[in-house]
One Martini backbone bead per residue (centre of mass of N, CA, C, O) as a GRO file, in nm:
protein
  365
    1MET     BB    1  11.466  -1.296   2.519
    2THR     BB    2  11.252  -1.142   2.781
    3ARG     BB    3  10.944  -0.991   2.804
    4LEU     BB    4  10.794  -0.773   3.055
    5ARG     BB    5  10.434  -0.673   3.027
    6THR     BB    6  10.307  -0.898   3.191
    7PRO     BB    7  10.208  -1.103   3.399
    8LEU     BB    8  10.322  -1.379   3.516
    9ALA     BB    9  10.296  -1.723   3.421
   10VAL     BB   10  10.338  -1.905   3.738
   11GLY     BB   11  10.207  -2.159   3.755
   12ALA     BB   12  10.198  -2.450   3.870
   13ALA     BB   13  10.306  -2.740   3.808
   14LEU     BB   14  10.267  -3.050   3.773
   15ALA     BB   15  10.252  -3.299   3.969
   16LEU     BB   16  10.386  -3.558   4.085
   17LEU     BB   17  10.347  -3.907   4.090
   18LEU     BB   18  10.279  -4.018   4.408
   19ALA     BB   19  10.301  -4.239   4.651
   20GLY     BB   20  10.100  -4.279   4.918
   21CYS     BB   21  10.165  -4.246   5.282
   22GLY     BB   22  10.080  -4.192   5.612
   23GLY     BB   23   9.839  -4.031   5.512
   24SER     BB   24   9.727  -3.735   5.438
   25ASP     BB   25   9.767  -3.468   5.166
   26GLU     BB   26   9.622  -3.250   5.294
   27PRO     BB   27   9.585  -2.946   5.373
   28GLY     BB   28   9.618  -2.731   5.610
   29ALA     BB   29   9.464  -2.555   5.841
   30GLY     BB   30   9.532  -2.209   5.851
   31GLY     BB   31   9.799  -2.260   5.760
   32GLY     BB   32  10.003  -2.472   5.699
   33SER     BB   33  10.107  -2.780   5.813
   34THR     BB   34   9.991  -3.111   5.853
   35PRO     BB   35  10.085  -3.375   5.988
   36THR     BB   36  10.171  -3.696   5.854
   37GLY     BB   37  10.150  -3.953   6.020
   38SER     BB   38  10.411  -4.153   6.167
   39ARG     BB   39  10.653  -4.290   6.324
   40GLY     BB   40  10.778  -4.500   6.075
   41SER     BB   41  10.547  -4.533   5.841
   42ALA     BB   42  10.773  -4.556   5.577
   43VAL     BB   43  10.926  -4.784   5.744
   44SER     BB   44  11.105  -5.011   5.870
   45PRO     BB   45  11.240  -5.097   6.165
   46GLU     BB   46  11.526  -5.129   6.051
   47ARG     BB   47  11.544  -4.855   5.900
   48CYS     BB   48  11.480  -4.680   6.137
   49ALA     BB   49  11.733  -4.755   6.298
   50GLN     BB   50  11.935  -4.655   6.091
   51ASN     BB   51  11.842  -4.355   6.089
   52GLU     BB   52  11.875  -4.304   6.397
   53ALA     BB   53  12.190  -4.359   6.394
   54ALA     BB   54  12.258  -4.073   6.260
   55GLY     BB   55  12.107  -3.868   6.400
   56LYS     BB   56  12.154  -3.554   6.360
   57VAL     BB   57  12.040  -3.368   6.076
   58THR     BB   58  12.205  -3.111   5.913
   59TYR     BB   59  12.044  -2.843   5.734
   60VAL     BB   60  12.146  -2.612   5.483
   61THR     BB   61  12.055  -2.347   5.335
   62GLY     BB   62  12.107  -2.126   5.087
   63TYR     BB   63  11.873  -1.891   5.183
   64GLN     BB   64  11.741  -1.905   5.436
   65TYR     BB   65  11.365  -1.912   5.386
   66GLN     BB   66  11.346  -1.920   5.102
   67SER     BB   67  11.122  -2.029   4.830
   68SER     BB   68  11.323  -2.230   4.711
   69VAL     BB   69  11.471  -2.456   4.554
   70GLY     BB   70  11.603  -2.655   4.825
   71ILE     BB   71  11.421  -2.525   5.069
   72LEU     BB   72  11.111  -2.577   5.083
   73GLU     BB   73  11.094  -2.889   5.094
   74PRO     BB   74  11.230  -2.947   5.370
   75ILE     BB   75  11.034  -2.775   5.528
   76ALA     BB   76  10.783  -2.940   5.444
   77ALA     BB   77  10.881  -3.219   5.537
   78GLN     BB   78  10.880  -3.137   5.831
   79ALA     BB   79  10.581  -3.038   5.858
   80LEU     BB   80  10.451  -3.316   5.731
   81GLY     BB   81  10.633  -3.570   5.850
   82TYR     BB   82  10.840  -3.716   5.658
   83PHE     BB   83  11.088  -3.749   5.836
   84ASP     BB   84  10.942  -3.906   6.058
   85ALA     BB   85  10.849  -4.145   5.869
   86VAL     BB   86  11.186  -4.208   5.835
   87CYS     BB   87  11.348  -4.149   6.106
   88LEU     BB   88  11.428  -3.836   6.109
   89ASP     BB   89  11.658  -3.593   6.253
   90VAL     BB   90  11.591  -3.263   6.157
   91GLU     BB   91  11.794  -2.969   6.107
   92ILE     BB   92  11.718  -2.639   6.014
   93GLN     BB   93  11.939  -2.407   5.858
   94PRO     BB   94  12.029  -2.091   5.777
   95GLY     BB   95  12.161  -1.947   5.515
   96THR     BB   96  12.363  -1.673   5.360
   97GLY     BB   97  12.454  -1.736   5.038
   98GLU     BB   98  12.731  -1.875   5.091
   99THR     BB   99  12.857  -2.137   4.928
  100ALA     BB  100  13.129  -2.183   5.070
  101GLN     BB  101  13.016  -2.213   5.354
  102ASN     BB  102  12.840  -2.460   5.309
  103ALA     BB  103  13.065  -2.648   5.212
  104GLN     BB  104  13.239  -2.627   5.471
  105LEU     BB  105  13.030  -2.737   5.672
  106VAL     BB  106  13.011  -3.015   5.537
  107ALA     BB  107  13.309  -3.098   5.533
  108ALA     BB  108  13.329  -3.067   5.861
  109GLY     BB  109  13.038  -3.178   5.986
  110THR     BB  110  12.841  -2.956   6.089
  111ALA     BB  111  12.709  -3.053   5.832
  112GLN     BB  112  12.554  -3.296   5.615
  113ILE     BB  113  12.353  -3.105   5.453
  114SER     BB  114  12.308  -2.913   5.138
  115SER     BB  115  12.238  -2.632   4.973
  116ILE     BB  116  12.321  -2.520   4.639
  117ALA     BB  117  12.295  -2.334   4.367
  118GLY     BB  118  12.501  -2.530   4.192
  119ASN     BB  119  12.730  -2.704   4.013
  120SER     BB  120  12.944  -2.480   3.993
  121ASP     BB  121  12.984  -2.452   4.301
  122VAL     BB  122  13.092  -2.733   4.342
  123LEU     BB  123  13.333  -2.722   4.147
  124VAL     BB  124  13.479  -2.487   4.282
  125ASN     BB  125  13.507  -2.605   4.570
  126VAL     BB  126  13.655  -2.866   4.492
  127SER     BB  127  13.893  -2.716   4.351
  128ASN     BB  128  13.952  -2.582   4.653
  129GLY     BB  129  13.937  -2.854   4.855
  130VAL     BB  130  13.639  -2.934   4.901
  131ASP     BB  131  13.475  -3.206   5.076
  132VAL     BB  132  13.226  -3.304   4.853
  133GLN     BB  133  12.900  -3.425   4.749
  134ALA     BB  134  12.683  -3.500   4.482
  135VAL     BB  135  12.318  -3.609   4.483
  136ALA     BB  136  12.163  -3.346   4.361
  137THR     BB  137  11.961  -3.207   4.082
  138PHE     BB  138  11.704  -2.995   3.972
  139GLY     BB  139  11.825  -2.788   3.767
  140HIS     BB  140  11.902  -2.719   3.390
  141VAL     BB  141  11.941  -2.394   3.443
  142PRO     BB  142  11.985  -2.081   3.458
  143VAL     BB  143  11.898  -1.824   3.706
  144ALA     BB  144  12.031  -1.608   3.575
  145THR     BB  145  12.002  -1.251   3.492
  146LEU     BB  146  11.952  -0.974   3.260
  147MET     BB  147  11.855  -0.641   3.305
  148THR     BB  148  11.648  -0.420   3.108
  149ARG     BB  149  11.530  -0.199   2.922
  150PRO     BB  150  11.334  -0.206   2.633
  151ASP     BB  151  11.542  -0.025   2.455
  152VAL     BB  152  11.705  -0.281   2.467
  153THR     BB  153  11.794  -0.490   2.167
  154ASP     BB  154  12.114  -0.502   2.224
  155LEU     BB  155  12.392  -0.587   2.401
  156LYS     BB  156  12.590  -0.379   2.262
  157GLN     BB  157  12.452  -0.127   2.400
  158LEU     BB  158  12.621  -0.161   2.679
  159GLU     BB  159  12.837  -0.014   2.573
  160GLY     BB  160  12.911   0.258   2.785
  161THR     BB  161  12.779   0.144   3.040
  162THR     BB  162  12.599   0.047   3.338
  163LEU     BB  163  12.653  -0.225   3.568
  164GLY     BB  164  12.477  -0.416   3.801
  165GLN     BB  165  12.611  -0.583   4.095
  166LYS     BB  166  12.681  -0.815   4.388
  167GLY     BB  167  13.032  -0.831   4.347
  168ALA     BB  168  12.987  -1.012   4.083
  169LEU     BB  169  13.003  -1.142   3.775
  170PRO     BB  170  12.837  -1.370   3.645
  171VAL     BB  171  12.954  -1.614   3.443
  172THR     BB  172  12.696  -1.642   3.265
  173ILE     BB  173  12.681  -1.341   3.186
  174GLU     BB  174  12.957  -1.310   3.062
  175ALA     BB  175  12.917  -1.528   2.844
  176MET     BB  176  12.679  -1.393   2.705
  177LEU     BB  177  12.818  -1.132   2.624
  178ARG     BB  178  13.035  -1.264   2.453
  179ALA     BB  179  12.840  -1.416   2.258
  180ALA     BB  180  12.720  -1.118   2.169
  181GLY     BB  181  12.989  -0.931   2.125
  182VAL     BB  182  13.082  -0.812   2.390
  183ASP     BB  183  13.275  -0.561   2.546
  184VAL     BB  184  13.323  -0.577   2.877
  185SER     BB  185  13.539  -0.342   2.914
  186LYS     BB  186  13.300  -0.121   2.822
  187ILE     BB  187  13.181  -0.187   3.105
  188THR     BB  188  13.052  -0.052   3.388
  189GLN     BB  189  13.103  -0.172   3.717
  190VAL     BB  190  12.869  -0.201   3.992
  191VAL     BB  191  12.785  -0.206   4.322
  192VAL     BB  192  12.480  -0.329   4.446
  193GLY     BB  193  12.203  -0.390   4.579
  194TYR     BB  194  11.858  -0.529   4.627
  195ASP     BB  195  11.747  -0.284   4.452
  196PRO     BB  196  11.597  -0.284   4.131
  197THR     BB  197  11.527   0.032   4.088
  198VAL     BB  198  11.801   0.127   3.968
  199LEU     BB  199  11.711   0.071   3.678
  200VAL     BB  200  11.445   0.253   3.648
  201ARG     BB  201  11.614   0.515   3.752
  202GLY     BB  202  11.905   0.507   3.585
  203GLN     BB  203  12.171   0.416   3.748
  204VAL     BB  204  12.138   0.173   3.556
  205GLN     BB  205  12.131  -0.028   3.244
  206SER     BB  206  12.205  -0.288   3.411
  207LEU     BB  207  12.100  -0.607   3.582
  208THR     BB  208  12.158  -0.839   3.802
  209GLY     BB  209  11.990  -1.164   3.861
  210TYR     BB  210  11.687  -1.339   3.933
  211LYS     BB  211  11.414  -1.479   3.796
  212SER     BB  212  11.283  -1.521   4.107
  213ASN     BB  213  11.304  -1.197   4.188
  214GLU     BB  214  11.349  -0.904   4.062
  215PRO     BB  215  11.131  -0.924   3.835
  216LEU     BB  216  10.895  -0.948   4.037
  217THR     BB  217  10.931  -0.679   4.179
  218LEU     BB  218  10.898  -0.499   3.925
  219GLU     BB  219  10.623  -0.603   3.836
  220ALA     BB  220  10.470  -0.518   4.098
  221LYS     BB  221  10.543  -0.204   4.008
  222GLY     BB  222  10.493  -0.187   3.681
  223GLU     BB  223  10.750  -0.273   3.538
  224GLN     BB  224  10.952  -0.267   3.242
  225VAL     BB  225  11.138  -0.552   3.127
  226THR     BB  226  11.434  -0.719   3.019
  227LEU     BB  227  11.536  -1.054   2.962
  228TRP     BB  228  11.866  -1.197   2.974
  229ASN     BB  229  11.945  -1.532   2.884
  230PRO     BB  230  12.197  -1.760   2.877
  231GLU     BB  231  12.056  -2.007   2.729
  232ASP     BB  232  12.012  -1.838   2.458
  233TYR     BB  233  12.359  -1.864   2.434
  234GLY     BB  234  12.459  -2.160   2.538
  235VAL     BB  235  12.452  -2.148   2.851
  236PRO     BB  236  12.520  -2.319   3.124
  237GLY     BB  237  12.320  -2.467   3.403
  238SER     BB  238  12.194  -2.459   3.752
  239ILE     BB  239  11.969  -2.587   4.019
  240ALA     BB  240  11.989  -2.706   4.309
  241THR     BB  241  12.228  -2.851   4.490
  242THR     BB  242  12.313  -3.146   4.664
  243ILE     BB  243  12.512  -3.182   4.955
  244VAL     BB  244  12.763  -3.397   5.113
  245ASN     BB  245  12.912  -3.583   5.345
  246PRO     BB  246  13.105  -3.848   5.274
  247GLY     BB  247  13.113  -3.992   5.551
  248PHE     BB  248  12.809  -3.991   5.603
  249LEU     BB  249  12.727  -4.148   5.352
  250ALA     BB  250  12.890  -4.407   5.406
  251GLU     BB  251  12.742  -4.461   5.695
  252HIS     BB  252  12.435  -4.310   5.600
  253ARG     BB  253  12.270  -4.369   5.332
  254SER     BB  254  11.971  -4.402   5.417
  255ALA     BB  255  11.943  -4.110   5.522
  256VAL     BB  256  11.995  -3.970   5.253
  257GLU     BB  257  11.778  -4.106   5.090
  258ASP     BB  258  11.534  -4.019   5.284
  259PHE     BB  259  11.570  -3.724   5.259
  260LEU     BB  260  11.520  -3.710   4.951
  261ARG     BB  261  11.250  -3.852   4.953
  262ALA     BB  262  11.104  -3.636   5.123
  263GLN     BB  263  11.170  -3.397   4.940
  264LEU     BB  264  11.030  -3.504   4.680
  265LYS     BB  265  10.751  -3.529   4.804
  266ALA     BB  266  10.731  -3.225   4.880
  267TYR     BB  267  10.752  -3.106   4.602
  268ALA     BB  268  10.480  -3.210   4.497
  269TYR     BB  269  10.310  -3.079   4.716
  270CYS     BB  270  10.397  -2.776   4.656
  271GLU     BB  271  10.276  -2.762   4.371
  272GLU     BB  272   9.978  -2.779   4.499
  273HIS     BB  273  10.078  -2.611   4.794
  274ALA     BB  274  10.231  -2.331   4.807
  275ALA     BB  275  10.111  -2.157   5.038
  276GLU     BB  276  10.157  -2.364   5.263
  277CYS     BB  277  10.466  -2.392   5.238
  278VAL     BB  278  10.527  -2.089   5.280
  279ALA     BB  279  10.411  -2.079   5.565
  280ASP     BB  280  10.632  -2.256   5.685
  281ALA     BB  281  10.864  -2.057   5.622
  282ALA     BB  282  10.748  -1.807   5.767
  283ALA     BB  283  10.755  -1.939   6.057
  284LEU     BB  284  11.086  -1.933   6.055
  285SER     BB  285  11.090  -1.642   6.020
  286GLN     BB  286  11.098  -1.327   6.020
  287ALA     BB  287  10.980  -1.044   6.008
  288GLY     BB  288  10.868  -0.962   5.672
  289TYR     BB  289  10.756  -1.191   5.517
  290ASP     BB  290  10.694  -1.243   5.171
  291THR     BB  291  10.456  -1.448   5.063
  292ASP     BB  292  10.380  -1.368   4.777
  293HIS     BB  293  10.667  -1.363   4.663
  294ASN     BB  294  10.741  -1.662   4.748
  295VAL     BB  295  10.539  -1.799   4.569
  296GLN     BB  296  10.674  -1.696   4.308
  297VAL     BB  297  10.945  -1.818   4.351
  298TRP     BB  298  10.853  -2.111   4.349
  299GLN     BB  299  10.697  -2.114   4.076
  300THR     BB  300  10.935  -2.030   3.902
  301GLU     BB  301  11.146  -2.250   3.980
  302SER     BB  302  10.975  -2.507   3.934
  303LYS     BB  303  10.942  -2.449   3.632
  304LEU     BB  304  11.237  -2.453   3.556
  305VAL     BB  305  11.279  -2.742   3.647
  306ASP     BB  306  11.062  -2.889   3.480
  307ASP     BB  307  11.151  -2.772   3.192
  308SER     BB  308  11.470  -2.894   3.236
  309LEU     BB  309  11.414  -3.186   3.228
  310PRO     BB  310  11.551  -3.450   3.124
  311ALA     BB  311  11.501  -3.692   2.927
  312GLY     BB  312  11.451  -3.984   3.126
  313GLN     BB  313  11.442  -3.832   3.395
  314VAL     BB  314  11.455  -3.759   3.731
  315LEU     BB  315  11.402  -3.581   3.987
  316GLY     BB  316  11.737  -3.491   4.096
  317GLN     BB  317  11.913  -3.597   3.894
  318VAL     BB  318  12.237  -3.652   3.810
  319ASP     BB  319  12.391  -3.507   3.527
  320VAL     BB  320  12.694  -3.581   3.414
  321ALA     BB  321  12.703  -3.440   3.140
  322SER     BB  322  12.624  -3.157   3.248
  323LEU     BB  323  12.856  -3.134   3.447
  324GLN     BB  324  13.078  -3.144   3.234
  325THR     BB  325  12.984  -2.893   3.082
  326GLU     BB  326  13.023  -2.698   3.319
  327GLY     BB  327  13.320  -2.757   3.363
  328ASP     BB  328  13.422  -2.673   3.083
  329PHE     BB  329  13.316  -2.385   3.106
  330LEU     BB  330  13.489  -2.300   3.354
  331VAL     BB  331  13.756  -2.339   3.215
  332ARG     BB  332  13.712  -2.133   2.983
  333MET     BB  333  13.652  -1.896   3.210
  334GLY     BB  334  13.872  -1.938   3.453
  335GLN     BB  335  13.753  -2.077   3.730
  336ILE     BB  336  13.903  -2.348   3.657
  337PRO     BB  337  14.164  -2.562   3.571
  338SER     BB  338  13.979  -2.825   3.616
  339VAL     BB  339  13.803  -3.109   3.614
  340PRO     BB  340  13.691  -3.292   3.834
  341ASP     BB  341  13.637  -3.596   3.960
  342LEU     BB  342  13.326  -3.727   3.905
  343GLY     BB  343  13.351  -4.002   4.055
  344GLU     BB  344  13.393  -3.844   4.336
  345LEU     BB  345  13.166  -3.614   4.335
  346VAL     BB  346  12.946  -3.820   4.234
  347VAL     BB  347  12.603  -3.965   4.300
  348PRO     BB  348  12.403  -4.079   4.048
  349ASP     BB  349  12.219  -4.328   4.193
  350LEU     BB  350  12.051  -4.220   4.431
  351VAL     BB  351  11.785  -4.111   4.308
  352THR     BB  352  11.714  -4.354   4.126
  353SER     BB  353  11.683  -4.557   4.376
  354LEU     BB  354  11.394  -4.410   4.460
  355HIS     BB  355  11.286  -4.551   4.198
  356ALA     BB  356  10.996  -4.679   4.001
  357ASP     BB  357  10.911  -4.626   3.697
  358GLY     BB  358  10.957  -4.303   3.768
  359GLN     BB  359  10.868  -4.345   4.071
  360LEU     BB  360  10.832  -4.271   4.381
  361VAL     BB  361  10.917  -4.445   4.671
  362TRP     BB  362  10.617  -4.477   4.877
  363PRO     BB  363  10.715  -4.656   5.072
  364VAL     BB  364  10.968  -4.833   5.202
  365PRO     BB  365  11.059  -5.166   5.131
   0.00000   0.00000   0.00000
């Protein structure tokens, strides 16, 4: 468990060392990004023509223009001109947070690429007959957390109390409670909105949320809470999986490769220039976008991603062993009947093919 008693130290992690090309990577003046390079500056004329042949590439975010991993980097790649540098015409559309909807849009070809919450969401959707493939996974740790007041020192204390959730108890939270010896049937579950102060007001005694969202909101209000994290109880999870339409990948692999290449380059840029990248997201959003909170969202999630990167792997690489572990976990929890054929579901070599000696290749040879 993690106690929040002082402001989170969520400074951005060290940026990846990427080879630059096609102009300066200095932040734009006045907030927001200044495009770098020119059309096709990072690819050969032949590869440029290949990517242009893919036509418009529609990318659906996981949830609106929130500055989460898997959302902020494509927005930044667009603003910085990285997509233009590899001759991609990318349209970014805001998702609703419904992972099944994103998967269905990609399977239908309405969108070609999308971010989805994590590997478990891919496994569940594919088990339900949705035809998508996973080409990248950014974080290898659950992003869900369970919040309580500091007086809760053992999860078994939650028996006989009320737990607030957003419509369903996250499977990782349920598994954590079971692992801690909690009789979940003795907890009253109620559906609450997205105002985490229901916890500190005593309307619920525990509250599900995301490490990068509700705890930050409560901390900004000066509230003290304890975070109970599934990974501390051996529960697997992941953050920000990228899915693609299988037919589009088969026909336009170079476009998918260079989309991810630009996204990964933007990830490193945003670790150094978080406020600038968040300004790009704010420019796409409606009024009321909380830029300070979204900078914290990005810094928290990117740190989770960086800290959970398996040894010897590159950022974004799909770890098939971890995916199998998540699949086996979902079977044990009764979420899916069996683990789908990972040979059909995963394209494990796509991200690694974008690197040489562990470094992202930019420009494209």
